[in-house]
Coordinates of C-alpha atoms in Angstrom, one line a residue:
X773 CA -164.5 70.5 159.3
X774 CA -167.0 71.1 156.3
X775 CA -166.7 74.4 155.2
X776 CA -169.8 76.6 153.8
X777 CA -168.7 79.6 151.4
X778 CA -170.7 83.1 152.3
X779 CA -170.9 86.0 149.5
X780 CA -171.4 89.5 151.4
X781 CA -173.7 88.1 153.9
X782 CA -173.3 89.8 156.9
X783 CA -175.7 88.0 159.3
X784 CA -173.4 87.2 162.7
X785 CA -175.9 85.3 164.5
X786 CA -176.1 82.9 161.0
X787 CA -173.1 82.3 160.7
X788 CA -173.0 81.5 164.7
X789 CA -175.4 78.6 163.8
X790 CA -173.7 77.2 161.7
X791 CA -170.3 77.4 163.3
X792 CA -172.6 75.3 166.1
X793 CA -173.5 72.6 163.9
X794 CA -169.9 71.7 162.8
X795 CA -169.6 74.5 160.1
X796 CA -166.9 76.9 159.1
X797 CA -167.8 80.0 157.0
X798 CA -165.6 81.8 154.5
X799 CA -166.3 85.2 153.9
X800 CA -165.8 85.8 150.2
X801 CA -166.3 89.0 147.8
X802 CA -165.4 88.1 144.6
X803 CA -165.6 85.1 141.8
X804 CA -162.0 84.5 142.4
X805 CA -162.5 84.3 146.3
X806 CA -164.9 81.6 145.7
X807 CA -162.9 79.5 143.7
X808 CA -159.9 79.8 146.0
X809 CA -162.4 78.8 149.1
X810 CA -163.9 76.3 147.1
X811 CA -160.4 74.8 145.7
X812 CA -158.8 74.9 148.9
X813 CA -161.4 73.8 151.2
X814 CA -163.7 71.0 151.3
X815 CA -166.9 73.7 150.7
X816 CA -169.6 72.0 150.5
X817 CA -172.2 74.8 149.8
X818 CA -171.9 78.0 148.9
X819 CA -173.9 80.8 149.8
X820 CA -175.0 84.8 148.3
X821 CA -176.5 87.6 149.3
X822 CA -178.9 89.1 146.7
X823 CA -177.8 92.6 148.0
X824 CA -175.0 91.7 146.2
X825 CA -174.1 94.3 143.3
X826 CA -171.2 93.6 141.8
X827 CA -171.3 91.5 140.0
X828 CA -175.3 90.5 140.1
X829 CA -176.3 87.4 142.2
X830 CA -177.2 85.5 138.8
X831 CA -174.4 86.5 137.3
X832 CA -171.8 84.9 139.8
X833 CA -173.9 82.3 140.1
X834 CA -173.9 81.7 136.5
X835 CA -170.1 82.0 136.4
X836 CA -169.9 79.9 138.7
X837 CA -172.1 76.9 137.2
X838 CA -169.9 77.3 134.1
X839 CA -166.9 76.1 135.9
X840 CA -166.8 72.4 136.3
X841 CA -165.4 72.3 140.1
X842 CA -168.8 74.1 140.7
X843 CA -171.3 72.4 138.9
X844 CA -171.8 69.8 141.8
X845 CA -171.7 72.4 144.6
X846 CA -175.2 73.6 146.2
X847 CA -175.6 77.5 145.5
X848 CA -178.2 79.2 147.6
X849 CA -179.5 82.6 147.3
X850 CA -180.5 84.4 150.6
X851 CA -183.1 87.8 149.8
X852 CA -185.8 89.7 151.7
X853 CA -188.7 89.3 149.5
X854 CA -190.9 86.2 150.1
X855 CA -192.9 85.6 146.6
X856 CA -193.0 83.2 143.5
X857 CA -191.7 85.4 141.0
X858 CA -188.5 86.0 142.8
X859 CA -188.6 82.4 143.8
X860 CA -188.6 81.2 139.9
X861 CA -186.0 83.8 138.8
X862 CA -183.6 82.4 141.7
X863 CA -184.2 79.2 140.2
X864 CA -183.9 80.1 136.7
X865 CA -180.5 81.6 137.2
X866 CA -179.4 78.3 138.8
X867 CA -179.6 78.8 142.4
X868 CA -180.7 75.2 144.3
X869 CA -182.5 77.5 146.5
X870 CA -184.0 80.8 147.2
X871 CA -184.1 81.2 151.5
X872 CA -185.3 84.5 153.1
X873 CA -183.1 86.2 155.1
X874 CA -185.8 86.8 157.7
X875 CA -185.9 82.8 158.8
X876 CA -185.0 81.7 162.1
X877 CA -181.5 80.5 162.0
X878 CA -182.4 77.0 162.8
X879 CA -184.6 76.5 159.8
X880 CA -182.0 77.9 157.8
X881 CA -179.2 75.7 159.1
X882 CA -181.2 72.9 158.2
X883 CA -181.9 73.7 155.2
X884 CA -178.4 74.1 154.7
X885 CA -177.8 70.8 155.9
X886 CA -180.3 69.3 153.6
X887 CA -178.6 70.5 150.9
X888 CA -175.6 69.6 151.7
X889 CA -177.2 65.9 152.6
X890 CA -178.3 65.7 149.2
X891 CA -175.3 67.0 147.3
X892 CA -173.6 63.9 149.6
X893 CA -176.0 61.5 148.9
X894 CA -175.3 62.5 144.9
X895 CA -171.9 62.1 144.5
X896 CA -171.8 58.5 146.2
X897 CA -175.1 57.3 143.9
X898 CA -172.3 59.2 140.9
X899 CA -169.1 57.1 142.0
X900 CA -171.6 54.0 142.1
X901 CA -172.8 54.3 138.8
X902 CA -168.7 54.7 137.6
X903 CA -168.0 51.8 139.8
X904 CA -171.3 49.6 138.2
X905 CA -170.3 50.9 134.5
X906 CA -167.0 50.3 135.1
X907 CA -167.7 47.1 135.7
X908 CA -170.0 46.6 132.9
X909 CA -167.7 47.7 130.7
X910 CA -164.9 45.0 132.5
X911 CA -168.1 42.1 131.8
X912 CA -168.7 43.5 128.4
X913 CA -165.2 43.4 127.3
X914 CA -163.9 40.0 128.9
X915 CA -167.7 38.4 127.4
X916 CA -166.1 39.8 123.7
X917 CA -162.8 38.1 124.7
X918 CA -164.1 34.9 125.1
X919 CA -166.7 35.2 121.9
X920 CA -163.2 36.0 119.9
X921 CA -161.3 33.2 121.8
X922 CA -164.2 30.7 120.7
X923 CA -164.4 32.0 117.2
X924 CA -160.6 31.2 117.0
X925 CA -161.2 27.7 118.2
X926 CA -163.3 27.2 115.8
X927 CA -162.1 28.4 113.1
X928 CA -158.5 26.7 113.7
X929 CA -159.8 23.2 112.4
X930 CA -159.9 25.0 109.3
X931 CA -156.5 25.4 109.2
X932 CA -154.6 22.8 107.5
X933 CA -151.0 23.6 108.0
X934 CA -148.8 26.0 110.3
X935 CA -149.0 29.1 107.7
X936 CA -152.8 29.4 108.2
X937 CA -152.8 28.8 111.9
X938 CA -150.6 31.3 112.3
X939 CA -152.0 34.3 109.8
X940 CA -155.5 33.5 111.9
X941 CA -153.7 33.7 115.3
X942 CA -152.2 37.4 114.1
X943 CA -155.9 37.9 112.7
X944 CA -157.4 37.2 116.7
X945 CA -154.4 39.4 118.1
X946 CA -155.9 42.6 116.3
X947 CA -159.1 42.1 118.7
X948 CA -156.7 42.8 121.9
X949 CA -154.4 45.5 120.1
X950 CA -151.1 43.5 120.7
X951 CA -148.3 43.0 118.2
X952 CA -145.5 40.4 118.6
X953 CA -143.7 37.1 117.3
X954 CA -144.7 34.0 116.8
X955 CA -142.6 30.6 116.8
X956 CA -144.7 27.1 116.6
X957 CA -142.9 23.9 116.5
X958 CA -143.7 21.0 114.6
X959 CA -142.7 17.5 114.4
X960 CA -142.2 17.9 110.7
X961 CA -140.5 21.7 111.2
X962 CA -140.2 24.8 113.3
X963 CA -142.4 28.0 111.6
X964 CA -141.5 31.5 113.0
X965 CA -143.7 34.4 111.6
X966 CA -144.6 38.0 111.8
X967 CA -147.9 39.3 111.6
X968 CA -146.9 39.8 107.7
X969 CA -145.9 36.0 107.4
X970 CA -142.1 36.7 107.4
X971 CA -139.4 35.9 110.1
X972 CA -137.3 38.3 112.6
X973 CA -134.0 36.5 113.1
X974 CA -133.6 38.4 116.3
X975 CA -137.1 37.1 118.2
X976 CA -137.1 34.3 116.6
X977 CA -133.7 33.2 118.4
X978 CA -134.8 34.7 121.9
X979 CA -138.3 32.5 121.3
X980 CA -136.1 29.5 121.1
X981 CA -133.7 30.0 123.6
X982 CA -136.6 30.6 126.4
X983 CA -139.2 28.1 125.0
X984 CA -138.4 26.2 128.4
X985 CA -138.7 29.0 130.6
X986 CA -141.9 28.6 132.1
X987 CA -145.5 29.9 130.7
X988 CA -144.3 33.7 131.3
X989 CA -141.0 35.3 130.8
X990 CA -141.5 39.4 131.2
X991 CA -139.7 42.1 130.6
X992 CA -140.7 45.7 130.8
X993 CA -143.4 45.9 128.1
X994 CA -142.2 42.5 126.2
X995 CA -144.0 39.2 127.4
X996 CA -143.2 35.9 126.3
X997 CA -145.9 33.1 126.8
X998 CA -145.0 29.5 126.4
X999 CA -147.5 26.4 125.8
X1000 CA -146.2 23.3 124.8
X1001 CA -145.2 23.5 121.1
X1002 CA -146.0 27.3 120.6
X1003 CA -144.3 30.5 121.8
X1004 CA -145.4 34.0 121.5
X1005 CA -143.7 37.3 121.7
X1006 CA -145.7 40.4 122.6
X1007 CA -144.3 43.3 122.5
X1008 CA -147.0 46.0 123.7
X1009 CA -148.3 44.6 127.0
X1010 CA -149.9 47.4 128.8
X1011 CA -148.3 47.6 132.0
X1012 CA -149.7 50.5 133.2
X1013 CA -152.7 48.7 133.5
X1014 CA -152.6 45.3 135.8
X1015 CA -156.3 44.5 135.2
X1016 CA -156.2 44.5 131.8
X1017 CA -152.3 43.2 132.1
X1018 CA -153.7 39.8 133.9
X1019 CA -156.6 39.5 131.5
X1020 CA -154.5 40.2 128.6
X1021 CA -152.2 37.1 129.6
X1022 CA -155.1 35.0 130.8
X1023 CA -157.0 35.4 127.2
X1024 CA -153.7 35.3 125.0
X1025 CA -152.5 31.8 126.8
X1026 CA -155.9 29.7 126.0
X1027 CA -155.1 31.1 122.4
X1028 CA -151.7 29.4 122.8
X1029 CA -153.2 26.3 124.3
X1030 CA -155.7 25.9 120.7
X1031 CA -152.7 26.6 118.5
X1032 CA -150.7 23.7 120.3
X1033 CA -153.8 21.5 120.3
X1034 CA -154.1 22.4 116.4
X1035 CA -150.2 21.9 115.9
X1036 CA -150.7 18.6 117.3
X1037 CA -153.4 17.6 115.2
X1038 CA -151.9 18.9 111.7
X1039 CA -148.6 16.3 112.9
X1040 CA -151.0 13.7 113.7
X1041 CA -153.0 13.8 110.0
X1042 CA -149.2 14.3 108.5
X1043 CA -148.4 11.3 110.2
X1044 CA -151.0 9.4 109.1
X1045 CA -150.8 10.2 105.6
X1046 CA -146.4 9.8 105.3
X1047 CA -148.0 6.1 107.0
X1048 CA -150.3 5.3 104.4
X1049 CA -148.2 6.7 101.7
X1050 CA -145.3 4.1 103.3
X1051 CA -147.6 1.3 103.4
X1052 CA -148.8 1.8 99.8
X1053 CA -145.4 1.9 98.8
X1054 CA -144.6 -1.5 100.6
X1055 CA -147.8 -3.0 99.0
X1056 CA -146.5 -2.0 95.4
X1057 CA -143.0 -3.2 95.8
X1058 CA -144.6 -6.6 97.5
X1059 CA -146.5 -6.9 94.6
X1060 CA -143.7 -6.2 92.4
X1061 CA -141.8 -9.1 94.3
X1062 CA -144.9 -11.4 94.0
X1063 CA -144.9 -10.8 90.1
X1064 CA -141.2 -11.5 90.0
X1065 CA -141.4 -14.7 91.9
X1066 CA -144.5 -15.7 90.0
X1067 CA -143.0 -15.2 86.6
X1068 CA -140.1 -17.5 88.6
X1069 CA -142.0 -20.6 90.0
X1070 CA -143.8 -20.6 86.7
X1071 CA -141.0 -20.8 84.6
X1072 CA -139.5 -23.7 87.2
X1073 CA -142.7 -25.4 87.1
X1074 CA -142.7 -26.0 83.4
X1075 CA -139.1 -27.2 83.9
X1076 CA -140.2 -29.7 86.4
X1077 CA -143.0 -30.7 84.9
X1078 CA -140.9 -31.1 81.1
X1079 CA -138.2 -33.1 83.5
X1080 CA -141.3 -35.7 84.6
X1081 CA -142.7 -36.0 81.4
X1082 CA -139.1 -36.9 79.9
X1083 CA -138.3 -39.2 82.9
X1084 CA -141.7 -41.0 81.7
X1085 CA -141.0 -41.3 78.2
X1086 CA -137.2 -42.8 78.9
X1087 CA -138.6 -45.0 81.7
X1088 CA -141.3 -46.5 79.1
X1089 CA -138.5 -47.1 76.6
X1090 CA -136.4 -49.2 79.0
X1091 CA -139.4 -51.4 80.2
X1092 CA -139.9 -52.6 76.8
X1093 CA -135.8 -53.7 76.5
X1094 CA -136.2 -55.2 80.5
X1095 CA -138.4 -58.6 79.4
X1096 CA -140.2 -57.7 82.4
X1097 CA -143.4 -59.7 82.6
X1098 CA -146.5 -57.9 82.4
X1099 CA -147.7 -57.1 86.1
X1100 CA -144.3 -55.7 86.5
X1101 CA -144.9 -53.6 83.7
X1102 CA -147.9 -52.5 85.3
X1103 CA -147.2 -51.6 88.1
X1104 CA -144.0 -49.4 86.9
X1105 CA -147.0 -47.9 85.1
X1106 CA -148.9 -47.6 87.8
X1107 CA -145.9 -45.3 89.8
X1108 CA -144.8 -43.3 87.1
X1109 CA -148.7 -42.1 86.7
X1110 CA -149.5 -41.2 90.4
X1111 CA -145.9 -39.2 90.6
X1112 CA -147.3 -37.5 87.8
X1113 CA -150.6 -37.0 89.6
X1114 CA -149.1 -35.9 92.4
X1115 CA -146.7 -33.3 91.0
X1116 CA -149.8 -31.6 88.9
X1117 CA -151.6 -31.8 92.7
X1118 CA -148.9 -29.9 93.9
X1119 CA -148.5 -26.9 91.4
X1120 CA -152.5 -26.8 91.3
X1121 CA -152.1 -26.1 95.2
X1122 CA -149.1 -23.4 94.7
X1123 CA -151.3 -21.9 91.7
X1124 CA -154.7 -21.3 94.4
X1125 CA -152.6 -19.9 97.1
X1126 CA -150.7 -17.7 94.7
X1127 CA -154.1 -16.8 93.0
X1128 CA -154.9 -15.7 96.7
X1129 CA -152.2 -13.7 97.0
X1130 CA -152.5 -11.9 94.0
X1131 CA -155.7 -10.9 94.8
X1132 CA -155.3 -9.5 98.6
X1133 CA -152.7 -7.2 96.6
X1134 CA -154.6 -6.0 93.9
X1135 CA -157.2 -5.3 96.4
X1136 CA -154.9 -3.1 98.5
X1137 CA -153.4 -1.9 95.3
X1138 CA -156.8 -0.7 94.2
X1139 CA -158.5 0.7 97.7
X1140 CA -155.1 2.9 97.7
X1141 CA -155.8 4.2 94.1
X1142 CA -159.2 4.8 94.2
X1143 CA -159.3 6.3 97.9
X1144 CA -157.3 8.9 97.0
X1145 CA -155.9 10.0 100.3
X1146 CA -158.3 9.0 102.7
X1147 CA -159.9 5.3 103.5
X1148 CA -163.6 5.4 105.4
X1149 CA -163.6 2.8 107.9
X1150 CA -166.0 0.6 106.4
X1151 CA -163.8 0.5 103.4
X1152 CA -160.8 -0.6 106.4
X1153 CA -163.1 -3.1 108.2
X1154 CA -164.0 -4.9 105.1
X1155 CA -159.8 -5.1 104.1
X1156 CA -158.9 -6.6 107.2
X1157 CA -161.9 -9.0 107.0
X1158 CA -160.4 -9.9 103.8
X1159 CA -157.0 -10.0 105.5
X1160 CA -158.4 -12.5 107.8
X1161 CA -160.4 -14.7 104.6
X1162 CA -163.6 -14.3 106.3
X1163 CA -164.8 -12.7 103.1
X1164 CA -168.1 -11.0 104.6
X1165 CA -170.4 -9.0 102.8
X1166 CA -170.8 -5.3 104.4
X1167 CA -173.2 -3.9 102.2
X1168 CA -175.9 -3.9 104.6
X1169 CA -173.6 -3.2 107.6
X1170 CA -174.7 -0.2 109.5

């Protein structure tokens, strides 16, 4: 039952009324009397007498306002005299209304119940407008979250090895207040840092041994979060709060899934570039090779060709000893000239498709040199059309 406190208002047939309508009225005397009824009860208006002398009507009144469990309650002043003046000075001294004591019951039971209606009616628009900031605060903050979370994507293709990834990871962790560990693990090397770039042996071992625990391992305030090549220790969750708990984990593990994306892409350009650096290796030492082989057939070639010329020379000095008559002669002649021919046909072929050769390499050689680290793929389209002799001008290419 609702309960109404009453001042030194000694008005039986009142206080009947409002017994009828659901009402229970504490007689009080004092300040402390009406925070007791009012702390102990659920009062929900509070009503003086202005006969009241001690202390003065406006004076508990005010005394009362300046206590916060009061500030909400509906005071009401009951007097005798019906005019403005005493109507604006009941205001004034914070009464939410001035009734005269003269009224039939009723009217003042209704009143009563009005302003208990509206004191009602105010505190459930007051919890609504917590509930609605509340959650405009929640939107606010989980928009801000996401703004950092994009930022972070962003900026991580920047980052060009697992040092910066990391330092900017710590960077986005200052936006949700956590501290922790981080381990991510590359195919070229496994990095674990602090927020200050260094290592702790101790969570650097306990990422490592539950990296294949599944996405969440928790304990008390500790939380480890795993995603593919990166772990993360954080050592502050707020478990006293489970919204901000689940949001907290939710926000933190698409930051894990960028870093792994990132991690993957920093192997896949390292790859790339230990590939290239392999294949211009291979092209040197091929050339190397094709030097070797040329200096090679070119010293055998001048051997072969001093051998012919030699075996010419003797053969002409035996046909003149033979007494071979003179189409015999000729046509001896006639053979040792087209194995001549023939020979210098040959090393004329060897010298184009060595000429060939040399070129493909030196233009490797020099697309490698001149590149620097990086080919554009019009510069790797035209190489394999050279690859392939089709030799076609790109210039105009799209």
């Amino acid at each position: 039952m609702d309960a109404i406190a009453v001042v030194e208002l000694n008005s039986s047939e009142l206080k009947s009324k409002l017994e009828e309508a659901g009402y229970s009225c504490i007689g009080c005397t004092t300040l402390e009397e009406c925070k007791q009824a009012v702390g102990s009860n659920d009062c929900k208006l509070i009503v003086i007498d202005d006969a009241l002398t001690h202390p003065q009507p406006s004076e508990l009144c005010s005394e009362l306002r300046n206590e916060s469990d009061f500030q909400e309650v509906p005071i009401v002043l009951m007097g005798k005299e019906d005019n403005l003046e005493k109507r604006l000075q009941s205001f004034e001294a914070g009464f939410d209304d001035y009734l005269i004591k003269g009224m039939v019951s009723d009217s003042i039971v209704h009143r009563f119940q009005r302003l208990i209606f509206n004191k009602v009616a105010n505190d459930q628009l007051k919890d609504q407008l917590q509930e609605a900031r509340g959650m405009a605060f929640t939107a606010m903050s989980n928009t801000s979250d996401l703004g950092v979370n994009i930022q972070f994507m962003l900026d991580s293709h920047h980052c060009d090895n697992l040092d910066e990834l990391g330092m900017l990871l710590f960077q986005t962790l200052q936006h949700y207040g956590v501290s922790g560990s981080l381990q991510m693990r590359s195919h070229y090397g496994m990095k674990n840092m602090e927020a200050n770039g260094m290592a702790k042996h101790l969570e650097s071992n306990l990422l490592w041994e539950l990296r294949e625990r599944g996405r969440y391992v928790d304990f008390g305030r500790r939380s480890i979060m795993n995603y593919g090549k990166v772990s993360l220790l954080v050592k502050n969750m707020p478990e006293d709060d489970p919204g901000r708990y689940g949001a907290l984990k939710d926000n933190l593990f698409s930051l894990l899934q960028g870093v792994d994306a990132r991690i993957t892409a920093i192997d896949n350009v390292k790859s790339l570039k230990l590939e290239k650096e392999l294949v211009k290796l291979m092209t040197g030492r091929i050339q190397q090779l094709m030097q070797d082989m040329d200096e090679t057939y070119q010293d055998m070639m001048k051997e072969i060709a001093t051998v012919v010329e030699d075996m010419s020379e003797r053969i002409h000095e035996v046909i003149v000893v033979c007494a071979l008559h003179e189409d015999q002669e000729t046509a001896l002649e006639k053979i040792i000239e087209s194995a001549i021919v023939e020979t210098n046909d040959v090393f004329h072929k060897f010298f184009l498709s060595d000429s060939q050769m040399k070129q493909s390499m030196r233009s490797i050689q020099s697309s490698f040199e001149t590149q620097g680290d990086e080919l554009t793929p019009r510069q790797m389209i035209q190489l394999i059309r050279e690859f392939k002799g089709e030799g076609e001008d790109l210039s105009s290419a799209a």
